[in-house]
PDB file of C-alpha atoms in Angstrom:
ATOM      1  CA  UNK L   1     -16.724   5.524 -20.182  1.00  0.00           C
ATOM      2  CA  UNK L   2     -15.996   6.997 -16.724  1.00  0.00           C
ATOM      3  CA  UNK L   3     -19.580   9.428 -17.288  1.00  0.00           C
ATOM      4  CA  UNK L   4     -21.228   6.430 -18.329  1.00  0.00           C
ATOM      5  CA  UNK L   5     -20.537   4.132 -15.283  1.00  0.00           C
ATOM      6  CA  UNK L   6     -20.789   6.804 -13.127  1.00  0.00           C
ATOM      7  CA  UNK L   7     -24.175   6.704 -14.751  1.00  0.00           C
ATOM      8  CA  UNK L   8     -24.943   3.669 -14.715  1.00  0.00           C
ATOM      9  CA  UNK L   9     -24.037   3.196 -10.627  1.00  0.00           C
ATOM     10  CA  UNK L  10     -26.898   6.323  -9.918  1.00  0.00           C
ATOM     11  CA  UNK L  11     -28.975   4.053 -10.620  1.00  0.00           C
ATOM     12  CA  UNK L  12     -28.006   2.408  -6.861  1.00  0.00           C
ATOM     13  CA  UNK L  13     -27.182   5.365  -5.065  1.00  0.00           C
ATOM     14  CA  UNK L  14     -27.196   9.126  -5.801  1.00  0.00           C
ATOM     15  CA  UNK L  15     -25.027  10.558  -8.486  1.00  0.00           C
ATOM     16  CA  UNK L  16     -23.888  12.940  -5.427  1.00  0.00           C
ATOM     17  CA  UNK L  17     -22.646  10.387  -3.533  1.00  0.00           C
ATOM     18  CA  UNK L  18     -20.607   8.681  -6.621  1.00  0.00           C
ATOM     19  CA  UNK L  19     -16.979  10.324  -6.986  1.00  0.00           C
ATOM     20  CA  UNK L  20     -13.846   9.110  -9.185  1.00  0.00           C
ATOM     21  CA  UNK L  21     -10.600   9.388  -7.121  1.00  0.00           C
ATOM     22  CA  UNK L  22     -12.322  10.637  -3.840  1.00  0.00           C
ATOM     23  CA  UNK L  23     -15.250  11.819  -2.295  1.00  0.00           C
ATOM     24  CA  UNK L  24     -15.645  15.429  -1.727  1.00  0.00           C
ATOM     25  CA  UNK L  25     -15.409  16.456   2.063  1.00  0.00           C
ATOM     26  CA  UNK L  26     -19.085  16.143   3.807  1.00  0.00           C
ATOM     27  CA  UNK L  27     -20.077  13.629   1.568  1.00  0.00           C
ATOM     28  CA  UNK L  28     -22.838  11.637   3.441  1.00  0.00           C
ATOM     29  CA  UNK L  29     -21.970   7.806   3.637  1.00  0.00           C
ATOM     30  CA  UNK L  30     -22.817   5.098   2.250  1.00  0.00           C
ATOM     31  CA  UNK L  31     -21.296   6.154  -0.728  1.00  0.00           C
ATOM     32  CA  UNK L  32     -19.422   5.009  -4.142  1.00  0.00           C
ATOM     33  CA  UNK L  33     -15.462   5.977  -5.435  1.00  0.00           C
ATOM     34  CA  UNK L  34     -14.284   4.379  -8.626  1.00  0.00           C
ATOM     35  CA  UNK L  35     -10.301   4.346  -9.846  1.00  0.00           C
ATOM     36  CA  UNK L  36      -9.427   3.545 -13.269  1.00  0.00           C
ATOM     37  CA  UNK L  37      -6.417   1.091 -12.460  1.00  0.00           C
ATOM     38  CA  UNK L  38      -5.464   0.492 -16.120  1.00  0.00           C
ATOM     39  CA  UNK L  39      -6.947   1.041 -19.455  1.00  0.00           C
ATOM     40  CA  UNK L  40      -5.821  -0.187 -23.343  1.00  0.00           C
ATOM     41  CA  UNK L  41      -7.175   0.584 -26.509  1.00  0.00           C
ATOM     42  CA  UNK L  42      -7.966  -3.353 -28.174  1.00  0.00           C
ATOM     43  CA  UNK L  43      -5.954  -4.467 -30.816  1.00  0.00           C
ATOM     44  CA  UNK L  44      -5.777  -6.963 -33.925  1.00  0.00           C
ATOM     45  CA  UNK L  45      -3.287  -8.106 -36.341  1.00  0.00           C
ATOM     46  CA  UNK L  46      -5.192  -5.138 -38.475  1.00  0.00           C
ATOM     47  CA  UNK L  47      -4.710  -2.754 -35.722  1.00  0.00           C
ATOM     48  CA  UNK L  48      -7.330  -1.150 -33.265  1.00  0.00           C
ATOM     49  CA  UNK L  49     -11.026  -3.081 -33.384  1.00  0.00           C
ATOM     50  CA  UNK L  50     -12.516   0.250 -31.477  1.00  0.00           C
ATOM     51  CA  UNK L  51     -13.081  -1.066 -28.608  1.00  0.00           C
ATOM     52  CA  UNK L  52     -11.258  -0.446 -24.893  1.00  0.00           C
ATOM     53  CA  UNK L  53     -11.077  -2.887 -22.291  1.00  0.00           C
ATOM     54  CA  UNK L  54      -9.759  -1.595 -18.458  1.00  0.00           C
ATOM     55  CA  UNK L  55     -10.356  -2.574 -14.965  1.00  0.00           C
ATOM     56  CA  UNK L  56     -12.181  -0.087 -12.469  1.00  0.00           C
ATOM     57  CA  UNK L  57     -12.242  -0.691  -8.622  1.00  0.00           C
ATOM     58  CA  UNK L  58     -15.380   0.674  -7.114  1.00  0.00           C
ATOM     59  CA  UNK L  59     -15.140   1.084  -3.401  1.00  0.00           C
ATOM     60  CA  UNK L  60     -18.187   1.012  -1.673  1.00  0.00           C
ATOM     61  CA  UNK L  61     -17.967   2.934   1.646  1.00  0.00           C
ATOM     62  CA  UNK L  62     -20.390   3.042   4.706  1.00  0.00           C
ATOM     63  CA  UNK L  63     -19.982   3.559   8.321  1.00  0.00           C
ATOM     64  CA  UNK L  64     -20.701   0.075   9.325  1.00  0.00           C
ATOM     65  CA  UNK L  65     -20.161  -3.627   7.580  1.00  0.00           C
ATOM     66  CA  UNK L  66     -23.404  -4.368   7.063  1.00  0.00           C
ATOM     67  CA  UNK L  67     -24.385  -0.950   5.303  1.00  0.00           C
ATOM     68  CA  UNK L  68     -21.055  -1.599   3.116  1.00  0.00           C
ATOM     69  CA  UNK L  69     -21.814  -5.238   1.810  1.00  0.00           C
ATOM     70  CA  UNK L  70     -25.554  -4.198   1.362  1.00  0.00           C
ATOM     71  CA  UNK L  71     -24.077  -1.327  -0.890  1.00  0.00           C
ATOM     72  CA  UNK L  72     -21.386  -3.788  -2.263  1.00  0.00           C
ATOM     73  CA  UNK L  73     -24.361  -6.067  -3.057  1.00  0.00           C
ATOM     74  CA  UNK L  74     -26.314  -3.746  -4.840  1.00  0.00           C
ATOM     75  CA  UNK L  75     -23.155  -2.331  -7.060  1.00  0.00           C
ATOM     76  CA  UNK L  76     -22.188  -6.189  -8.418  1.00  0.00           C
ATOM     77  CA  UNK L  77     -26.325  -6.800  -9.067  1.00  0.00           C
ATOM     78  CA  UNK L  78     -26.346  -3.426 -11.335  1.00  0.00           C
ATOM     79  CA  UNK L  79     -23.111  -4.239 -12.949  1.00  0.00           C
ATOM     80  CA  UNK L  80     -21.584  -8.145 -12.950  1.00  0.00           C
ATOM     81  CA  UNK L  81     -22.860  -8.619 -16.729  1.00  0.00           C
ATOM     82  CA  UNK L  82     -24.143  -6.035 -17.533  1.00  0.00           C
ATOM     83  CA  UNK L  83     -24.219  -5.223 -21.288  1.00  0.00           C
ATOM     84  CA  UNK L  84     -25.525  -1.695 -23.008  1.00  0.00           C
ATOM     85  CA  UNK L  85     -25.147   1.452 -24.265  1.00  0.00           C
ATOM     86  CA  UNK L  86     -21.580   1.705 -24.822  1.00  0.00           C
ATOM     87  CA  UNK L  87     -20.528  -1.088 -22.868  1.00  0.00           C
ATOM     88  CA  UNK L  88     -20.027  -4.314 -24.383  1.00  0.00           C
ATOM     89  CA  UNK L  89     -19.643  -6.195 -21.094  1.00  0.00           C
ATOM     90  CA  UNK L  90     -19.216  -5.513 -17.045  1.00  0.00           C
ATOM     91  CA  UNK L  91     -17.539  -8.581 -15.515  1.00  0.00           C
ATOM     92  CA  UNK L  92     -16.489  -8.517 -11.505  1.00  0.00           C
ATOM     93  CA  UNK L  93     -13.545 -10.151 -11.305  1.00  0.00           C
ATOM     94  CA  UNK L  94     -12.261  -9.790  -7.679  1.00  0.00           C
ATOM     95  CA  UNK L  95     -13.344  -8.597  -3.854  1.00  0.00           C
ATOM     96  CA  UNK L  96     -11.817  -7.461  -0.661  1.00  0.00           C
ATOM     97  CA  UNK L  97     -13.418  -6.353   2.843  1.00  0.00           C
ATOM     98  CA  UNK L  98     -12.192  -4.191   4.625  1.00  0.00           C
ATOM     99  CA  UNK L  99     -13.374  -4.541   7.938  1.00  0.00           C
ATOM    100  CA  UNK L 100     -10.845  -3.996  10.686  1.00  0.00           C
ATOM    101  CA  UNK L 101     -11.825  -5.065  14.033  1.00  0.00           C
ATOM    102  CA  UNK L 102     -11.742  -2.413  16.426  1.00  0.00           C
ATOM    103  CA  UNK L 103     -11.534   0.298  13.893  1.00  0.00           C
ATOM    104  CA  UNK L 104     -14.794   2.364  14.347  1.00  0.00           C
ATOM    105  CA  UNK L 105     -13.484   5.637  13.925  1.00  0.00           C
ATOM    106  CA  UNK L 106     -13.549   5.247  10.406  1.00  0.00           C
ATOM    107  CA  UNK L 107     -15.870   3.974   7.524  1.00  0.00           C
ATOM    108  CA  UNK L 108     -16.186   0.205   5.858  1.00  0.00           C
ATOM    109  CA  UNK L 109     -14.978  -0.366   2.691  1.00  0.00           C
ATOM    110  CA  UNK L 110     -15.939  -3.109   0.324  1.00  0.00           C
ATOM    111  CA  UNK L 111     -14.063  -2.943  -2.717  1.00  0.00           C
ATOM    112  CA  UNK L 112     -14.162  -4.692  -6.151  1.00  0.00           C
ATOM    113  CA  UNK L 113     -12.347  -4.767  -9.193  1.00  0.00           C
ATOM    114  CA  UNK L 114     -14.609  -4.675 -12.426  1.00  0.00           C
ATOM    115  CA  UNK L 115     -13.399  -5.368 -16.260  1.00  0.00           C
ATOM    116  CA  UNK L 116     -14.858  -3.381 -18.971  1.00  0.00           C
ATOM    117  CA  UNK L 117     -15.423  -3.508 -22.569  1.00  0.00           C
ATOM    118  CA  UNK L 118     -16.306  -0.088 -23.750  1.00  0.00           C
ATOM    119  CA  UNK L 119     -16.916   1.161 -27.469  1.00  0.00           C
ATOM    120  CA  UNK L 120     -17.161   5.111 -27.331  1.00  0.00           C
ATOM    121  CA  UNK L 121     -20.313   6.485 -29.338  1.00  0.00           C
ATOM    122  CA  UNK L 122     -22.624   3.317 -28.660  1.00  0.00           C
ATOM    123  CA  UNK L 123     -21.043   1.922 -32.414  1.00  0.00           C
TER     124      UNK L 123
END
């Protein structure tokens, strides 16, 4: 899944500038981190139905507000619904901004939390 959506994102920006945990020092801004906040396998009464449903944040950074919610923009356009390949659905499910007043001396974030519904090997 993580390959996939990483994919799927360099589709908005450059794979270069898309990193899971952190971006690499020098990385040029804007630019895309995901974290896997939680993950389960999906279950029945019969046991596992194959597919696995988590929540990703994807943090879209930028050195100004504007730059960030363009970004942020872009990101929910590509994903909020998005259904194919191995995913059986991309749902956004919350936002935060965070722009501090004042605090210039560091990059805009726009973050959002996505659900998935992933079934590994397209089945």
């Amino acid at each position: 899944m993580q390959q996939a959506l990483r994919a799927l994102l360099g589709t908005v920006i450059g794979a270069e500038k898309i990193a899971w945990g952190r971006l690499p020092q020098g990385t040029a801004l804007p630019a895309v981190v995901l974290h896997l906040i939680d993950h389960v396998d999906g279950m029945t009464m019969q046991g596992p139905d194959g597919l696995w449903r988590g929540r990703v944040q994807v943090d879209c950074y930028a050195p100004g507000y504007d730059d960030a919610e363009a970004l942020a923009r872009a990101v929910i356009a590509r994903l909020h619904g998005y259904r194919g390949g191995g995913f059986r659905g991309i749902l956004l499910v919350a936002r935060r901004d965070d722009d501090e007043p004042g605090a210039s001396d560091r990059p805009v974030r726009v973050s959002m939390d996505f659900l998935t519904n992933w079934r590994e090997g397209n089945g």
